[in-house]
Amino acid sequence: MVKLTWYGHAAWQIDFKDTVVLVDPFLKNNPKSPIKPESLKKIDFVVVTHNHDDHLGDAFEITKNKGAKLISMFENVLPGANAGIPEENLVGMNIGNEVNFGKIKVALVPAVHSGNCAGAVITGDNVTIYHAGDTGIFGDMKLIGEMYRPKVSLLPTGGFFTMGPKEAAMAARMIGSEIVIPMHYGTFPPINTNPNDLREALGDQFKVPILKPGESFII
C-alpha cells in the first residue's frame, strides 16, 4: 500500500511501507495547507522540484529537524548547509539517471519552467509516481512515460504559470499513467482553474481522483 496525501499546491506526502517522502513542502505560507511543519511526523526524504518559494517552502527547516535527506537539483540544495543541514543529508542531483537510495529510487527529469527546475520520478514498493513540478507541456513527457511507466502522475493544472487542464490532459495521454491527479490550482487567484475540467477532458480513459487539501489517495 502506498498513500499519497495532498497538502495543497504542489505539496505531497508519499507514505511507502517503511519510507516517507515529502515533495515541495510549501506549508507555512500556503493558504490551503491543513498542516504546518511542526505537525509532521516521520519524514525520510524531502524532494524539491525547484527553488521557487512556493515549492522550496519549508524544505530546509523540515530536512534539518527530521534528519531527512534533501534531494533536488544540485544548486538548490547548497543553501541547506547554511541552514544547518549536515552535508551528508544534502543530495544535489541533476537531470539524468535513476538513483537508488535503498528503499526508494528517485530520478530528476526535465520540466519546462523558470528557476532551476525538474520533475521527480519516485519509486518505492513497486509503485512509481511522477511529480511533474511546475511545467508547461513538452514532447518528452512521452519519453518519461515510456522510460519509467509511472502508475500515478501528479500534474499541475492551474495554468498561468504551468499547464492548464487542456494541456494537462494531453500530457496525461503522452505519459500514460493509470491514475492522474491534478495539483497546483486554487491556491491563489491566478490559478483558480476547475480540476473537474481535467477529468472531463480525459473521460473514462484514466482514473482522476480530485482531492481536497489534507485528503489522501491509497494505491
mmCIF file of N, CA and C in Angstrom, residues 99-201:
data_model
loop_
_atom_site.group_PDB
_atom_site.id
_atom_site.type_symbol
_atom_site.label_atom_id
_atom_site.label_comp_id
_atom_site.label_asym_id
_atom_site.label_seq_id
_atom_site.Cartn_x
_atom_site.Cartn_y
_atom_site.Cartn_z
ATOM 1 N N VAL A 99 18.456 7.197 -9.286
ATOM 2 C CA VAL A 99 19.396 6.944 -8.200
ATOM 3 C C VAL A 99 18.714 6.099 -7.130
ATOM 4 N N ASN A 100 19.401 5.042 -6.713
ATOM 5 C CA ASN A 100 18.856 4.117 -5.720
ATOM 6 C C ASN A 100 19.260 4.572 -4.316
ATOM 7 N N PHE A 101 18.272 4.879 -3.494
ATOM 8 C CA PHE A 101 18.521 5.283 -2.111
ATOM 9 C C PHE A 101 18.173 4.167 -1.128
ATOM 10 N N GLY A 102 18.109 2.944 -1.613
ATOM 11 C CA GLY A 102 17.793 1.811 -0.759
ATOM 12 C C GLY A 102 16.341 1.411 -0.888
ATOM 13 N N LYS A 103 15.477 2.040 -0.109
ATOM 14 C CA LYS A 103 14.058 1.672 -0.142
ATOM 15 C C LYS A 103 13.273 2.434 -1.200
ATOM 16 N N ILE A 104 13.854 3.505 -1.721
ATOM 17 C CA ILE A 104 13.224 4.230 -2.827
ATOM 18 C C ILE A 104 14.269 4.543 -3.893
ATOM 19 N N LYS A 105 13.769 4.841 -5.089
ATOM 20 C CA LYS A 105 14.603 5.342 -6.174
ATOM 21 C C LYS A 105 14.030 6.682 -6.618
ATOM 22 N N VAL A 106 14.920 7.594 -6.994
ATOM 23 C CA VAL A 106 14.491 8.918 -7.447
ATOM 24 C C VAL A 106 15.236 9.282 -8.718
ATOM 25 N N ALA A 107 14.498 9.755 -9.705
ATOM 26 C CA ALA A 107 15.092 10.326 -10.913
ATOM 27 C C ALA A 107 14.566 11.741 -11.072
ATOM 28 N N LEU A 108 15.453 12.677 -11.357
ATOM 29 C CA LEU A 108 15.027 14.017 -11.746
ATOM 30 C C LEU A 108 14.924 14.053 -13.257
ATOM 31 N N VAL A 109 13.811 14.573 -13.742
ATOM 32 C CA VAL A 109 13.523 14.578 -15.178
ATOM 33 C C VAL A 109 13.216 16.010 -15.611
ATOM 34 N N PRO A 110 13.242 16.282 -16.909
ATOM 35 C CA PRO A 110 13.039 17.661 -17.361
ATOM 36 C C PRO A 110 11.682 18.242 -16.966
ATOM 37 N N ALA A 111 11.658 19.545 -16.824
ATOM 38 C CA ALA A 111 10.440 20.333 -16.683
ATOM 39 C C ALA A 111 10.672 21.625 -17.454
ATOM 40 N N VAL A 112 9.604 22.221 -17.933
ATOM 41 C CA VAL A 112 9.711 23.470 -18.691
ATOM 42 C C VAL A 112 9.128 24.588 -17.832
ATOM 43 N N HIS A 113 10.016 25.351 -17.221
ATOM 44 C CA HIS A 113 9.607 26.379 -16.268
ATOM 45 C C HIS A 113 10.809 27.287 -16.035
ATOM 46 N N SER A 114 10.634 28.330 -15.249
ATOM 47 C CA SER A 114 11.770 29.164 -14.864
ATOM 48 C C SER A 114 12.379 28.622 -13.574
ATOM 49 N N GLY A 115 13.493 29.217 -13.159
ATOM 50 C CA GLY A 115 14.185 28.703 -11.986
ATOM 51 C C GLY A 115 14.975 27.455 -12.334
ATOM 52 N N ASN A 116 15.565 26.849 -11.336
ATOM 53 C CA ASN A 116 16.376 25.640 -11.522
ATOM 54 C C ASN A 116 15.457 24.446 -11.310
ATOM 55 N N CYS A 117 14.770 24.028 -12.374
ATOM 56 C CA CYS A 117 13.592 23.172 -12.225
ATOM 57 C C CYS A 117 13.781 21.762 -12.763
ATOM 58 N N ALA A 118 12.962 20.871 -12.243
ATOM 59 C CA ALA A 118 12.908 19.485 -12.699
ATOM 60 C C ALA A 118 11.565 18.911 -12.287
ATOM 61 N N GLY A 119 11.240 17.751 -12.843
ATOM 62 C CA GLY A 119 10.196 16.901 -12.300
ATOM 63 C C GLY A 119 10.880 15.799 -11.517
ATOM 64 N N ALA A 120 10.109 15.014 -10.781
ATOM 65 C CA ALA A 120 10.690 13.928 -9.990
ATOM 66 C C ALA A 120 9.902 12.649 -10.208
ATOM 67 N N VAL A 121 10.627 11.572 -10.476
ATOM 68 C CA VAL A 121 10.029 10.243 -10.576
ATOM 69 C C VAL A 121 10.496 9.460 -9.355
ATOM 70 N N ILE A 122 9.546 9.047 -8.538
ATOM 71 C CA ILE A 122 9.852 8.411 -7.255
ATOM 72 C C ILE A 122 9.252 7.014 -7.253
ATOM 73 N N THR A 123 10.082 6.018 -6.966
ATOM 74 C CA THR A 123 9.633 4.628 -6.967
ATOM 75 C C THR A 123 9.902 3.983 -5.617
ATOM 76 N N GLY A 124 8.887 3.321 -5.087
ATOM 77 C CA GLY A 124 9.017 2.553 -3.855
ATOM 78 C C GLY A 124 7.922 1.517 -3.792
ATOM 79 N N ASP A 125 8.208 0.373 -3.198
ATOM 80 C CA ASP A 125 7.215 -0.698 -3.067
ATOM 81 C C ASP A 125 6.569 -1.043 -4.407
ATOM 82 N N ASN A 126 7.371 -1.024 -5.460
ATOM 83 C CA ASN A 126 6.924 -1.378 -6.818
ATOM 84 C C ASN A 126 5.860 -0.434 -7.369
ATOM 85 N N VAL A 127 5.794 0.773 -6.838
ATOM 86 C CA VAL A 127 4.885 1.801 -7.349
ATOM 87 C C VAL A 127 5.719 3.010 -7.757
ATOM 88 N N THR A 128 5.495 3.500 -8.971
ATOM 89 C CA THR A 128 6.230 4.666 -9.472
ATOM 90 C C THR A 128 5.291 5.855 -9.611
ATOM 91 N N ILE A 129 5.732 6.987 -9.080
ATOM 92 C CA ILE A 129 4.939 8.214 -9.073
ATOM 93 C C ILE A 129 5.741 9.311 -9.765
ATOM 94 N N TYR A 130 5.092 9.988 -10.700
ATOM 95 C CA TYR A 130 5.718 11.110 -11.403
ATOM 96 C C TYR A 130 5.116 12.406 -10.892
ATOM 97 N N HIS A 131 5.927 13.221 -10.226
ATOM 98 C CA HIS A 131 5.533 14.560 -9.793
ATOM 99 C C HIS A 131 6.141 15.520 -10.805
ATOM 100 N N ALA A 132 5.298 16.165 -11.590
ATOM 101 C CA ALA A 132 5.791 16.963 -12.716
ATOM 102 C C ALA A 132 6.375 18.302 -12.298
ATOM 103 N N GLY A 133 6.208 18.695 -11.026
ATOM 104 C CA GLY A 133 6.663 20.016 -10.617
ATOM 105 C C GLY A 133 5.861 21.091 -11.334
ATOM 106 N N ASP A 134 6.443 22.256 -11.485
ATOM 107 C CA ASP A 134 5.839 23.307 -12.307
ATOM 108 C C ASP A 134 6.345 23.113 -13.723
ATOM 109 N N THR A 135 5.444 22.990 -14.664
ATOM 110 C CA THR A 135 5.893 22.775 -16.039
ATOM 111 C C THR A 135 4.798 23.100 -17.041
ATOM 112 N N GLY A 136 5.236 23.493 -18.220
ATOM 113 C CA GLY A 136 4.368 23.503 -19.370
ATOM 114 C C GLY A 136 4.423 22.126 -20.011
ATOM 115 N N ILE A 137 3.601 21.915 -20.990
ATOM 116 C CA ILE A 137 3.606 20.638 -21.693
ATOM 117 C C ILE A 137 4.810 20.584 -22.630
ATOM 118 N N PHE A 138 5.408 19.404 -22.765
ATOM 119 C CA PHE A 138 6.526 19.232 -23.694
ATOM 120 C C PHE A 138 6.544 17.788 -24.188
ATOM 121 N N GLY A 139 7.099 17.603 -25.374
ATOM 122 C CA GLY A 139 7.006 16.316 -26.053
ATOM 123 C C GLY A 139 7.676 15.166 -25.333
ATOM 124 N N ASP A 140 8.730 15.442 -24.561
ATOM 125 C CA ASP A 140 9.447 14.360 -23.890
ATOM 126 C C ASP A 140 8.702 13.799 -22.688
ATOM 127 N N MET A 141 7.521 14.308 -22.397
ATOM 128 C CA MET A 141 6.682 13.636 -21.403
ATOM 129 C C MET A 141 6.369 12.210 -21.857
ATOM 130 N N LYS A 142 6.262 12.037 -23.149
ATOM 131 C CA LYS A 142 6.041 10.689 -23.689
ATOM 132 C C LYS A 142 7.228 9.786 -23.352
ATOM 133 N N LEU A 143 8.435 10.330 -23.457
ATOM 134 C CA LEU A 143 9.638 9.565 -23.127
ATOM 135 C C LEU A 143 9.678 9.225 -21.636
ATOM 136 N N ILE A 144 9.287 10.172 -20.789
ATOM 137 C CA ILE A 144 9.230 9.903 -19.344
ATOM 138 C C ILE A 144 8.279 8.745 -19.068
ATOM 139 N N GLY A 145 7.138 8.756 -19.742
ATOM 140 C CA GLY A 145 6.185 7.665 -19.582
ATOM 141 C C GLY A 145 6.736 6.335 -20.048
ATOM 142 N N GLU A 146 7.413 6.341 -21.184
ATOM 143 C CA GLU A 146 7.965 5.103 -21.731
ATOM 144 C C GLU A 146 9.097 4.558 -20.869
ATOM 145 N N MET A 147 9.911 5.444 -20.320
ATOM 146 C CA MET A 147 11.083 5.000 -19.561
ATOM 147 C C MET A 147 10.725 4.515 -18.160
ATOM 148 N N TYR A 148 9.842 5.244 -17.471
ATOM 149 C CA TYR A 148 9.597 4.950 -16.056
ATOM 150 C C TYR A 148 8.248 4.288 -15.785
ATOM 151 N N ARG A 149 7.310 4.344 -16.717
ATOM 152 C CA ARG A 149 5.998 3.719 -16.563
ATOM 153 C C ARG A 149 5.333 4.091 -15.232
ATOM 154 N N PRO A 150 5.192 5.366 -14.930
ATOM 155 C CA PRO A 150 4.590 5.735 -13.646
ATOM 156 C C PRO A 150 3.126 5.315 -13.556
ATOM 157 N N LYS A 151 2.768 4.743 -12.433
ATOM 158 C CA LYS A 151 1.372 4.370 -12.202
ATOM 159 C C LYS A 151 0.523 5.609 -11.936
ATOM 160 N N VAL A 152 1.165 6.605 -11.290
ATOM 161 C CA VAL A 152 0.478 7.844 -10.919
ATOM 162 C C VAL A 152 1.239 9.034 -11.477
ATOM 163 N N SER A 153 0.514 9.978 -12.060
ATOM 164 C CA SER A 153 1.098 11.264 -12.453
ATOM 165 C C SER A 153 0.408 12.375 -11.679
ATOM 166 N N LEU A 154 1.203 13.209 -11.031
ATOM 167 C CA LEU A 154 0.715 14.398 -10.334
ATOM 168 C C LEU A 154 1.029 15.589 -11.226
ATOM 169 N N LEU A 155 -0.015 16.181 -11.816
ATOM 170 C CA LEU A 155 0.182 17.184 -12.859
ATOM 171 C C LEU A 155 -0.400 18.538 -12.459
ATOM 172 N N PRO A 156 0.344 19.626 -12.693
ATOM 173 C CA PRO A 156 -0.200 20.960 -12.433
ATOM 174 C C PRO A 156 -1.277 21.300 -13.451
ATOM 175 N N THR A 157 -2.368 21.899 -12.965
ATOM 176 C CA THR A 157 -3.473 22.228 -13.869
ATOM 177 C C THR A 157 -3.959 23.662 -13.689
ATOM 178 N N GLY A 158 -3.235 24.475 -12.920
ATOM 179 C CA GLY A 158 -3.712 25.813 -12.604
ATOM 180 C C GLY A 158 -3.543 26.844 -13.699
ATOM 181 N N GLY A 159 -2.722 26.520 -14.715
ATOM 182 C CA GLY A 159 -2.484 27.485 -15.764
ATOM 183 C C GLY A 159 -1.663 28.671 -15.277
ATOM 184 N N PHE A 160 -1.555 29.680 -16.122
ATOM 185 C CA PHE A 160 -0.860 30.942 -15.845
ATOM 186 C C PHE A 160 0.644 30.738 -15.699
ATOM 187 N N PHE A 161 1.075 29.911 -14.758
ATOM 188 C CA PHE A 161 2.493 29.609 -14.567
ATOM 189 C C PHE A 161 2.853 28.211 -15.081
ATOM 190 N N THR A 162 1.841 27.389 -15.313
ATOM 191 C CA THR A 162 2.037 25.979 -15.675
ATOM 192 C C THR A 162 0.985 25.572 -16.702
ATOM 193 N N MET A 163 0.913 24.286 -16.947
ATOM 194 C CA MET A 163 -0.167 23.766 -17.777
ATOM 195 C C MET A 163 -1.523 24.090 -17.147
ATOM 196 N N GLY A 164 -2.521 24.247 -17.998
ATOM 197 C CA GLY A 164 -3.899 24.271 -17.551
ATOM 198 C C GLY A 164 -4.510 22.897 -17.782
ATOM 199 N N PRO A 165 -5.810 22.735 -17.541
ATOM 200 C CA PRO A 165 -6.439 21.423 -17.708
ATOM 201 C C PRO A 165 -6.308 20.845 -19.119
ATOM 202 N N LYS A 166 -6.433 21.686 -20.144
ATOM 203 C CA LYS A 166 -6.340 21.199 -21.520
ATOM 204 C C LYS A 166 -4.963 20.613 -21.799
ATOM 205 N N GLU A 167 -3.925 21.345 -21.407
ATOM 206 C CA GLU A 167 -2.559 20.875 -21.640
ATOM 207 C C GLU A 167 -2.250 19.649 -20.782
ATOM 208 N N ALA A 168 -2.746 19.657 -19.538
ATOM 209 C CA ALA A 168 -2.501 18.517 -18.650
ATOM 210 C C ALA A 168 -3.162 17.253 -19.177
ATOM 211 N N ALA A 169 -4.315 17.391 -19.812
ATOM 212 C CA ALA A 169 -4.979 16.218 -20.393
ATOM 213 C C ALA A 169 -4.140 15.622 -21.518
ATOM 214 N N MET A 170 -3.587 16.474 -22.356
ATOM 215 C CA MET A 170 -2.723 15.968 -23.427
ATOM 216 C C MET A 170 -1.459 15.350 -22.841
ATOM 217 N N ALA A 171 -0.912 15.980 -21.796
ATOM 218 C CA ALA A 171 0.268 15.424 -21.132
ATOM 219 C C ALA A 171 -0.038 14.046 -20.563
ATOM 220 N N ALA A 172 -1.194 13.903 -19.931
ATOM 221 C CA ALA A 172 -1.576 12.617 -19.343
ATOM 222 C C ALA A 172 -1.631 11.524 -20.402
ATOM 223 N N ARG A 173 -2.121 11.865 -21.570
ATOM 224 C CA ARG A 173 -2.184 10.868 -22.654
ATOM 225 C C ARG A 173 -0.790 10.480 -23.112
ATOM 226 N N MET A 174 0.126 11.432 -23.142
ATOM 227 C CA MET A 174 1.500 11.109 -23.537
ATOM 228 C C MET A 174 2.189 10.232 -22.493
ATOM 229 N N ILE A 175 1.970 10.543 -21.226
ATOM 230 C CA ILE A 175 2.659 9.813 -20.153
ATOM 231 C C ILE A 175 2.070 8.420 -19.980
ATOM 232 N N GLY A 176 0.749 8.329 -20.011
ATOM 233 C CA GLY A 176 0.098 7.027 -19.964
ATOM 234 C C GLY A 176 -0.107 6.445 -18.581
ATOM 235 N N SER A 177 -0.060 7.251 -17.528
ATOM 236 C CA SER A 177 -0.311 6.731 -16.179
ATOM 237 C C SER A 177 -1.765 6.310 -16.027
ATOM 238 N N GLU A 178 -1.966 5.288 -15.245
ATOM 239 C CA GLU A 178 -3.324 4.816 -14.959
ATOM 240 C C GLU A 178 -4.100 5.837 -14.133
ATOM 241 N N ILE A 179 -3.390 6.516 -13.219
ATOM 242 C CA ILE A 179 -4.005 7.472 -12.293
ATOM 243 C C ILE A 179 -3.382 8.845 -12.511
ATOM 244 N N VAL A 180 -4.221 9.855 -12.689
ATOM 245 C CA VAL A 180 -3.750 11.227 -12.916
ATOM 246 C C VAL A 180 -4.429 12.128 -11.887
ATOM 247 N N ILE A 181 -3.625 12.805 -11.073
ATOM 248 C CA ILE A 181 -4.183 13.650 -10.016
ATOM 249 C C ILE A 181 -3.768 15.102 -10.256
ATOM 250 N N PRO A 182 -4.744 16.009 -10.371
ATOM 251 C CA PRO A 182 -4.408 17.425 -10.581
ATOM 252 C C PRO A 182 -3.880 18.079 -9.308
ATOM 253 N N MET A 183 -2.990 19.053 -9.485
ATOM 254 C CA MET A 183 -2.423 19.810 -8.365
ATOM 255 C C MET A 183 -2.087 21.216 -8.867
ATOM 256 N N HIS A 184 -1.545 22.031 -7.980
ATOM 257 C CA HIS A 184 -1.092 23.389 -8.329
ATOM 258 C C HIS A 184 -2.225 24.203 -8.956
ATOM 259 N N TYR A 185 -3.363 24.180 -8.281
ATOM 260 C CA TYR A 185 -4.504 25.001 -8.690
ATOM 261 C C TYR A 185 -5.215 25.466 -7.420
ATOM 262 N N GLY A 186 -5.911 26.600 -7.522
ATOM 263 C CA GLY A 186 -6.757 27.051 -6.430
ATOM 264 C C GLY A 186 -6.054 27.666 -5.241
ATOM 265 N N THR A 187 -4.737 27.789 -5.292
ATOM 266 C CA THR A 187 -4.007 28.348 -4.149
ATOM 267 C C THR A 187 -4.120 29.864 -4.111
ATOM 268 N N PHE A 188 -4.010 30.484 -5.267
ATOM 269 C CA PHE A 188 -4.042 31.936 -5.420
ATOM 270 C C PHE A 188 -4.943 32.264 -6.612
ATOM 271 N N PRO A 189 -5.469 33.488 -6.678
ATOM 272 C CA PRO A 189 -6.399 33.842 -7.763
ATOM 273 C C PRO A 189 -5.922 33.537 -9.182
ATOM 274 N N PRO A 190 -4.659 33.757 -9.548
ATOM 275 C CA PRO A 190 -4.301 33.493 -10.954
ATOM 276 C C PRO A 190 -4.444 32.034 -11.378
ATOM 277 N N ILE A 191 -4.483 31.110 -10.411
ATOM 278 C CA ILE A 191 -4.518 29.689 -10.787
ATOM 279 C C ILE A 191 -5.806 29.012 -10.313
ATOM 280 N N ASN A 192 -6.900 29.765 -10.324
ATOM 281 C CA ASN A 192 -8.182 29.219 -9.878
ATOM 282 C C ASN A 192 -8.918 28.495 -10.998
ATOM 283 N N THR A 193 -8.299 27.461 -11.541
ATOM 284 C CA THR A 193 -8.974 26.645 -12.542
ATOM 285 C C THR A 193 -9.786 25.552 -11.852
ATOM 286 N N ASN A 194 -10.646 24.902 -12.622
ATOM 287 C CA ASN A 194 -11.508 23.843 -12.097
ATOM 288 C C ASN A 194 -10.876 22.486 -12.384
ATOM 289 N N PRO A 195 -10.525 21.699 -11.372
ATOM 290 C CA PRO A 195 -9.894 20.405 -11.622
ATOM 291 C C PRO A 195 -10.798 19.424 -12.351
ATOM 292 N N ASN A 196 -12.111 19.652 -12.259
ATOM 293 C CA ASN A 196 -13.029 18.773 -12.980
ATOM 294 C C ASN A 196 -12.870 18.891 -14.492
ATOM 295 N N ASP A 197 -12.302 20.006 -14.948
ATOM 296 C CA ASP A 197 -12.058 20.155 -16.385
ATOM 297 C C ASP A 197 -11.070 19.106 -16.880
ATOM 298 N N LEU A 198 -10.103 18.744 -16.039
ATOM 299 C CA LEU A 198 -9.163 17.689 -16.426
ATOM 300 C C LEU A 198 -9.878 16.353 -16.500
ATOM 301 N N ARG A 199 -10.695 16.066 -15.520
ATOM 302 C CA ARG A 199 -11.441 14.802 -15.517
ATOM 303 C C ARG A 199 -12.340 14.696 -16.743
ATOM 304 N N GLU A 200 -13.016 15.777 -17.078
ATOM 305 C CA GLU A 200 -13.906 15.766 -18.241
ATOM 306 C C GLU A 200 -13.119 15.602 -19.531
ATOM 307 N N ALA A 201 -11.948 16.239 -19.608
ATOM 308 C CA ALA A 201 -11.132 16.137 -20.822
ATOM 309 C C ALA A 201 -10.606 14.724 -21.031
#
